[in-house]
XYZ file of C-alpha atoms in Angstrom:
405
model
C -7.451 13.247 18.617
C -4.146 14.647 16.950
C -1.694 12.681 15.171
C 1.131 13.275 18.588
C -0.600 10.119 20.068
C 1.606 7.281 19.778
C -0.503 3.958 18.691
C -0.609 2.895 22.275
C -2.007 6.103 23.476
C -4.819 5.778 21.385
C -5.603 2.201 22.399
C -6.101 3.606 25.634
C -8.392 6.172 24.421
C -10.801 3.813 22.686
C -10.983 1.151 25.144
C -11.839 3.943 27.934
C -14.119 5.349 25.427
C -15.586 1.668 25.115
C -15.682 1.434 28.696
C -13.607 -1.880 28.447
C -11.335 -2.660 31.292
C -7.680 -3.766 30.611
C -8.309 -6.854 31.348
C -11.464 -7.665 29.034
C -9.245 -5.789 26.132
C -6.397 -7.651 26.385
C -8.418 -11.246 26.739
C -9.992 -10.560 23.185
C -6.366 -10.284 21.545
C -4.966 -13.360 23.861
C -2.902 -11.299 26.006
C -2.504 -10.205 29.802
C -3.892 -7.085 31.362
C 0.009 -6.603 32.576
C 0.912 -6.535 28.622
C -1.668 -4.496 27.505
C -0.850 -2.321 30.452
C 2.500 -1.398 28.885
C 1.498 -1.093 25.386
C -0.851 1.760 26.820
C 2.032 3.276 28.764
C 4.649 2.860 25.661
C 6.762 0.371 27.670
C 6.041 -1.926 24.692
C 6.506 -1.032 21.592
C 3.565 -2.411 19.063
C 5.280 -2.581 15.552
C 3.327 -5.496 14.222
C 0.455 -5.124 12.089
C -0.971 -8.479 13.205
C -1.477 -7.099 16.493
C -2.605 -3.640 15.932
C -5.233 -5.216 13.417
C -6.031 -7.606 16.287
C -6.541 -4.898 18.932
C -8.871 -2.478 16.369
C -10.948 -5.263 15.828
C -11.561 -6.184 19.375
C -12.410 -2.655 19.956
C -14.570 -2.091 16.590
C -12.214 0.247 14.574
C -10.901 0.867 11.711
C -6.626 -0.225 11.480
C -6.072 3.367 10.598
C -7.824 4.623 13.846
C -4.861 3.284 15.437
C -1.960 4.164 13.267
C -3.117 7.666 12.783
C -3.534 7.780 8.966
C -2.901 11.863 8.058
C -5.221 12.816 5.862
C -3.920 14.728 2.635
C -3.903 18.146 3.645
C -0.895 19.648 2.102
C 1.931 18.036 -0.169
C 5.490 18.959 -0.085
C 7.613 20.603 -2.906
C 5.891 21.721 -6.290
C 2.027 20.423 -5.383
C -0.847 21.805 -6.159
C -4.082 22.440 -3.600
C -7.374 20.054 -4.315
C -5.586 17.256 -5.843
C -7.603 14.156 -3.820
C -10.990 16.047 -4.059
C -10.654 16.570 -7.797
C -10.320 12.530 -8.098
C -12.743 12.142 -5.460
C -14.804 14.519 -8.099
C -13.837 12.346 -10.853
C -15.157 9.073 -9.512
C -18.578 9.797 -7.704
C -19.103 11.638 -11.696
C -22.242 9.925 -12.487
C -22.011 11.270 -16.097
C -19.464 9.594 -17.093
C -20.547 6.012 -16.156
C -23.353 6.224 -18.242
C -22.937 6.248 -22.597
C -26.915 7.674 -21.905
C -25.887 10.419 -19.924
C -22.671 11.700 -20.873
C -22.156 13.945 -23.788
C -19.288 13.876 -26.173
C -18.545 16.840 -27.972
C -15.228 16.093 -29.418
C -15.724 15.263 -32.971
C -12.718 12.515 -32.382
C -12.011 9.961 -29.731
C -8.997 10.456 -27.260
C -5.782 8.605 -29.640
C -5.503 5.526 -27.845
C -1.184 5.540 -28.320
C -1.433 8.832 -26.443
C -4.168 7.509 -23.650
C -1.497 4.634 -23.015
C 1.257 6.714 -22.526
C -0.794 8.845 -19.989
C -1.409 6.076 -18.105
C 2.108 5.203 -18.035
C 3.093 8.491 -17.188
C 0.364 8.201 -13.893
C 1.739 5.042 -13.316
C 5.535 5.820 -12.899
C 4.649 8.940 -10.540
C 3.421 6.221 -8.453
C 6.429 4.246 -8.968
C 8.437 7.254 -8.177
C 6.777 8.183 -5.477
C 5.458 11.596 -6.402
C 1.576 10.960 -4.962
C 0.846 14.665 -5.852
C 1.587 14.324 -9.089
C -0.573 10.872 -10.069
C -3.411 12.009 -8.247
C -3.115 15.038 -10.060
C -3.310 13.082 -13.467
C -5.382 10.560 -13.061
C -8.776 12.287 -13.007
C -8.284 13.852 -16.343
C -6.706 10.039 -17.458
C -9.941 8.588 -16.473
C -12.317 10.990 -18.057
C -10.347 10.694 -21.455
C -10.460 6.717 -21.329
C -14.251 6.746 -20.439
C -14.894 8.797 -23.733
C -12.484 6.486 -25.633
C -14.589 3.467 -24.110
C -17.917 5.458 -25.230
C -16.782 6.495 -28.550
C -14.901 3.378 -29.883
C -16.575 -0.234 -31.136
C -14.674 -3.423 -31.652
C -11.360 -3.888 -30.959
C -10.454 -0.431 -30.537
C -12.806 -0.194 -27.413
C -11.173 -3.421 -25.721
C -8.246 -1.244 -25.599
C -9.809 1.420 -24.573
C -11.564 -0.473 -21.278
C -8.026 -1.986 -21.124
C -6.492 1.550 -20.374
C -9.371 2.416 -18.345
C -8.917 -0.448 -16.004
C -5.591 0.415 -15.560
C -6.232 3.979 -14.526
C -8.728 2.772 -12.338
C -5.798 0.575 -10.905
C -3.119 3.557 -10.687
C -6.121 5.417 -8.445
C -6.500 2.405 -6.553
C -2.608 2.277 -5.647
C -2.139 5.829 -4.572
C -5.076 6.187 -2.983
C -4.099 3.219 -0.626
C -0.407 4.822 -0.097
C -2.395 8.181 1.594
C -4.840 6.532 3.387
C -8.156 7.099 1.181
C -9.463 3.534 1.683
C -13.107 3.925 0.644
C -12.269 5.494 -3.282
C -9.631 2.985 -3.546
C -11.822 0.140 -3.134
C -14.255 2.309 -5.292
C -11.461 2.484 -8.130
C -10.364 -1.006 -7.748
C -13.345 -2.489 -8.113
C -14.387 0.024 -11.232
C -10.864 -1.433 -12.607
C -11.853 -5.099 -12.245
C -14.934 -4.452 -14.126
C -13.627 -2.856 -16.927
C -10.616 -5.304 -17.118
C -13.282 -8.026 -17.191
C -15.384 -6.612 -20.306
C -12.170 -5.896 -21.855
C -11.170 -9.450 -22.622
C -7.479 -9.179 -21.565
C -6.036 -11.692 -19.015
C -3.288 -9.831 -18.026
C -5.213 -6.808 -17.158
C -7.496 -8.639 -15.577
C -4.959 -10.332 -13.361
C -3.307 -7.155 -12.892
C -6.494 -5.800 -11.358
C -7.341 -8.886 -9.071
C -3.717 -7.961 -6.948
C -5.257 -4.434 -6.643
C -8.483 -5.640 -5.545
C -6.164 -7.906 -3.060
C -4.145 -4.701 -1.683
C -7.047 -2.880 -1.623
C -8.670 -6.014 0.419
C -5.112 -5.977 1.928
C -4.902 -2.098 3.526
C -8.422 -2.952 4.889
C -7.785 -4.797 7.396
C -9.766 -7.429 5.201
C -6.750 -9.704 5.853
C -8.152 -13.705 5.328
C -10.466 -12.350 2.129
C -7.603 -10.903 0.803
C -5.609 -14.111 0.994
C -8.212 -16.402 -0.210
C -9.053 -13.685 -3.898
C -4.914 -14.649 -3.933
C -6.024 -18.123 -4.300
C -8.327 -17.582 -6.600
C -7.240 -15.792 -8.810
C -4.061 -17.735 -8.976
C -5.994 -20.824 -9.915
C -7.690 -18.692 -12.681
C -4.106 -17.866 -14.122
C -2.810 -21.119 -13.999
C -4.178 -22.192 -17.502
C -2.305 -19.709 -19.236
C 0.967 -20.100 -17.191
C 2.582 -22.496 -19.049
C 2.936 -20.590 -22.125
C 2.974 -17.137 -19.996
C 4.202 -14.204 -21.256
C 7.307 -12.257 -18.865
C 4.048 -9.924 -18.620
C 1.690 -12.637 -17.392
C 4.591 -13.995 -15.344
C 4.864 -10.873 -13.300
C 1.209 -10.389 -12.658
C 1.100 -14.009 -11.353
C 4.013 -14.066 -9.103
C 3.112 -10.463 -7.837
C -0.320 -11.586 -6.806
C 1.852 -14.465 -4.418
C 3.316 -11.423 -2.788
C 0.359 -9.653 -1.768
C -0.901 -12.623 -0.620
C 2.082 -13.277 1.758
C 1.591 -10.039 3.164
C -1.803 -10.818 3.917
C -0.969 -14.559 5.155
C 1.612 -12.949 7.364
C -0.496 -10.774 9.276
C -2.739 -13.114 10.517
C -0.040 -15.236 11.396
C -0.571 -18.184 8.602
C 3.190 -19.340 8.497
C 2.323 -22.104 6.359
C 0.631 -20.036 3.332
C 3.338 -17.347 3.725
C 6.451 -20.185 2.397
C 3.612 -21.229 0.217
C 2.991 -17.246 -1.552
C 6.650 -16.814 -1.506
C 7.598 -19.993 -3.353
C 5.174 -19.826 -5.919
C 6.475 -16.356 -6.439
C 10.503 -17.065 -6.670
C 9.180 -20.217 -9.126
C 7.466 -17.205 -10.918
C 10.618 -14.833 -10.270
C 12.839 -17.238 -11.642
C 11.168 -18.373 -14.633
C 10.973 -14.592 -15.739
C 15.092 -14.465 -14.626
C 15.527 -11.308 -13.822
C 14.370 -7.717 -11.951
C 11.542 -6.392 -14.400
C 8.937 -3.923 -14.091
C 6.103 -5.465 -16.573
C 3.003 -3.542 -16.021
C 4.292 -1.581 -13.483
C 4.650 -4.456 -10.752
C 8.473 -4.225 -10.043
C 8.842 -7.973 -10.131
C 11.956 -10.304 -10.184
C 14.079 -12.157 -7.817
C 14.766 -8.884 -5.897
C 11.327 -7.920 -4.775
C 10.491 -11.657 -3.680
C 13.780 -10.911 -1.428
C 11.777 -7.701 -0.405
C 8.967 -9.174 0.807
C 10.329 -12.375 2.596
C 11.866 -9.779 4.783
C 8.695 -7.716 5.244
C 6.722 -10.792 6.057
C 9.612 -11.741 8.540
C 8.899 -8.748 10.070
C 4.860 -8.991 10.073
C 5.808 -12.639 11.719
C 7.655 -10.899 14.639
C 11.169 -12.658 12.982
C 13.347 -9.655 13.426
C 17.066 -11.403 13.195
C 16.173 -13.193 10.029
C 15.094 -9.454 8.714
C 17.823 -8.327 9.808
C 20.378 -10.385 8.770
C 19.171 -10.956 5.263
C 17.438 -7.550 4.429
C 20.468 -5.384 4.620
C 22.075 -7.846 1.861
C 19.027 -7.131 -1.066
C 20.180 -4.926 -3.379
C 17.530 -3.065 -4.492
C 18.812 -0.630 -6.806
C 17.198 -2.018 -9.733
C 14.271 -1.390 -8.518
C 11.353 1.393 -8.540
C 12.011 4.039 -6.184
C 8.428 3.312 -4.236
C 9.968 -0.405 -3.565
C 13.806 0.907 -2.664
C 12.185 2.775 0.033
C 10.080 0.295 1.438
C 12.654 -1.914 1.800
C 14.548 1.050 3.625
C 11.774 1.406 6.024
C 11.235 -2.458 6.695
C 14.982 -2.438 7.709
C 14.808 0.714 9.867
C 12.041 -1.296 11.614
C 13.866 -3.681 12.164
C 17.319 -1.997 13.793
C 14.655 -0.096 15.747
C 13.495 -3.463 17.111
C 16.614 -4.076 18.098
C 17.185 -0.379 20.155
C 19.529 0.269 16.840
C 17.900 3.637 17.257
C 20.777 5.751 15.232
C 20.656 3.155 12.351
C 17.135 3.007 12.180
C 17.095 6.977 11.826
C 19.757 7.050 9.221
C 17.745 4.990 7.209
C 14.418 7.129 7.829
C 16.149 10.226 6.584
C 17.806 8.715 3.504
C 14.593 7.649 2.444
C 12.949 11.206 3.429
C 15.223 12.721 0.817
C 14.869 10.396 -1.688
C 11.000 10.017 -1.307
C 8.967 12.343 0.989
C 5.830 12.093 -0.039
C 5.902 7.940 1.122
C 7.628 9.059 4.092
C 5.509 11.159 5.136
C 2.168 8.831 4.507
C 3.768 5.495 5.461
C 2.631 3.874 8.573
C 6.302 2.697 9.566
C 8.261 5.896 9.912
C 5.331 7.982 11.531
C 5.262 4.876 14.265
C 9.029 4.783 14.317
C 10.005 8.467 14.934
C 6.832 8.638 17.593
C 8.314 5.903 19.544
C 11.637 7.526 19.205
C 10.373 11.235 20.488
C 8.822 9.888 23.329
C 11.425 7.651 24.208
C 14.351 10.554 25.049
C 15.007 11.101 28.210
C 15.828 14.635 27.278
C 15.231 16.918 24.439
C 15.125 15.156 20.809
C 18.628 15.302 18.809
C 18.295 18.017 15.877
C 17.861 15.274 13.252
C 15.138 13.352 15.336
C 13.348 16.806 15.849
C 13.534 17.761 12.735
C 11.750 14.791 10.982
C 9.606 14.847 13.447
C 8.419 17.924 12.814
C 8.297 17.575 8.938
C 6.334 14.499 9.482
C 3.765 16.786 11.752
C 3.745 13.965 14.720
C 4.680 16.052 17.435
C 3.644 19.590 18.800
């Protein structure tokens, strides 16, 4: 199948490929043959995850068979070609997993100052949403932190494994964003392990919310909820006296959990994730971006309106979303905001709105436009809606978003 299928199309597909009538189909997800009837024809519009997830699993396949993940083929603007199978390279490198197999022959380690800033430097492409560019830098990041790791003792090498287990993270996180599950599980869980020999809490609790994203994007939606427990519990000791650092990787890991809680429809653990978190946000006091997680009072905003959303609650979304301010924000989270919002006027056949939004976060951020689930489901719906031929501005992100023919 192409990627002009809209999500409903492609239930279709599977279940006749399944040879599963409507009516079986729509009794595994506790719905009526009539409903699933016109979420095949497009006369319903499926924009919850919770229910997408729901239907995949009933016919045995992966949540991205449905929302038709691209692959990364191409990148816009200044890319460069090979990008995702030079990191695919750099992670399936047995060599360098090994201190017996790899060789060294650098007569000095990488300088650890300069390693950290690297990371950093991978870490706010992400933020800024330039994909290319991170997955780009990462492989070479995560060769030079191996041979640190393999050519320092003592304290210098806790760093070192420190670093390392945040590059592994920084894979993790982009890979998720274009749709290579499978190496960012691989990375996330290379990046728990080396946060866990190198001694550091934070890093280590900065590495259980990727392993819960990564758990998250999955589909893996009640595990990744329950490692949010968890790990929570294994933070609490040190919260009293908690750095703004360790503050931020606690109260992020409550809003990947209320993501998580919200798509399996677990109302009760969502308030619970997203009052731990403001406690968390407003302990630290303000918008910060500690190790790279964005958090404050701002993003807990964020997320109460994208798990209103995931809960189906579209007039609390939109009558409190379009009231964050996010400009103090990263880029990456200004833009998801955008598109939660658009989702939502598009709920409400606020069509024009919805697009306006779309194409102000194009400009700003194309790369997460163009690999984000919500605008590729928003502007298919839209194309096939019209009655007549697209307006210029519909057809034209359309087009740039390679949806339609």
């Amino acid at each position: 199948m192409n990627e002009t299928l809209s999500i409903g199309e492609r239930v279709a597909w599977y279940r006749r490929r399944r040879g599963m009538p409507q009516e079986v189909l729509a009794g595994l997800v506790g719905r009526t043959a009539d409903w699933l009837s016109k979420v095949e024809n497009g006369r319903i519009e499926l924009d919850r995850l919770s229910v997408i997830r729901a239907l995949a699993d009933a016919l045995d396949i992966r949540l991205g068979d449905l929302l038709a993940e691209p692959s990364l083929l191409d990148w816009p603007g200044d890319a460069q070609g090979g990008a995702v199978s030079k990191l695919r390279e750099a992670l399936m490198d047995y060599k360098q997993l090994s201190p017996f197999l790899a060789a060294d022959d650098a007569e000095q380690p990488p300088d650890l100052d300069i390693l950290r800033a690297e990371v950093g430097s991978a870490w706010s492409a992400y933020q800024d949403a330039r994909y290319s560019r991170a997955t780009r830098l990462i492989p070479d990041i995560l060769s030079q932190a191996q041979r640190a790791v393999r050519m320092y003792e003592g304290d210098q090498q806790q760093q070192a494994k420190a670093l390392l287990a945040m590059a592994y993270q920084g894979a993790a996180m982009v890979l998720t964003k274009i749709g290579e599950a499978d190496l960012a599980w691989m990375s996330a869980d290379r990046g728990l392990t080396a946060a866990q020999e190198s001694g550091n809490i934070v890093v280590t609790g900065s590495l259980f919310r990727s392993v819960s994203h990564c758990l998250l994007s999955n589909g893996r939606l009640t595990a990744a909820r329950d490692l949010v427990m968890n790990s929570a519990s294994f933070l609490e000791a040190g919260l009293e006296d908690g750095s703004p650092t360790y503050l931020s990787i606690y109260g992020t890991l409550f809003l990947v959990g209320s993501m998580a809680a919200a798509r399996i429809e677990d109302r009760s653990t969502v308030r619970d994730f997203l009052a731990e978190a403001d406690r968390a946000a407003q302990r630290l006091g303000h918008d910060a971006n500690h190790m790279w997680t964005a958090f404050g009072p701002t993003n807990v905003a964020i997320h109460r309106i994208s798990t209103a959303m995931e809960l189906g609650d579209i007039q609390i979304a939109l009558d409190q979303g379009p009231r964050v301010d996010s400009s103090t924000l990263p880029l990456e989270r200004r833009v998801r905001h955008s598109l939660e919002i658009a989702r939502a006027y598009s709920a409400q056949n606020r069509m024009d709105e919805a697009l306006a939004l779309v194409l102000d976060a194009e400009e700003l951020a194309p790369e997460q436009v163009r690999y984000h689930f919500i605008p590729r489901h928003l502007v298919t719906n839209w194309v096939r809606q019209q009655r007549g031929k697209p307006s210029y501005l519909l057809a034209g992100v359309a087009q740039r978003l390679q949806i339609v023919a």
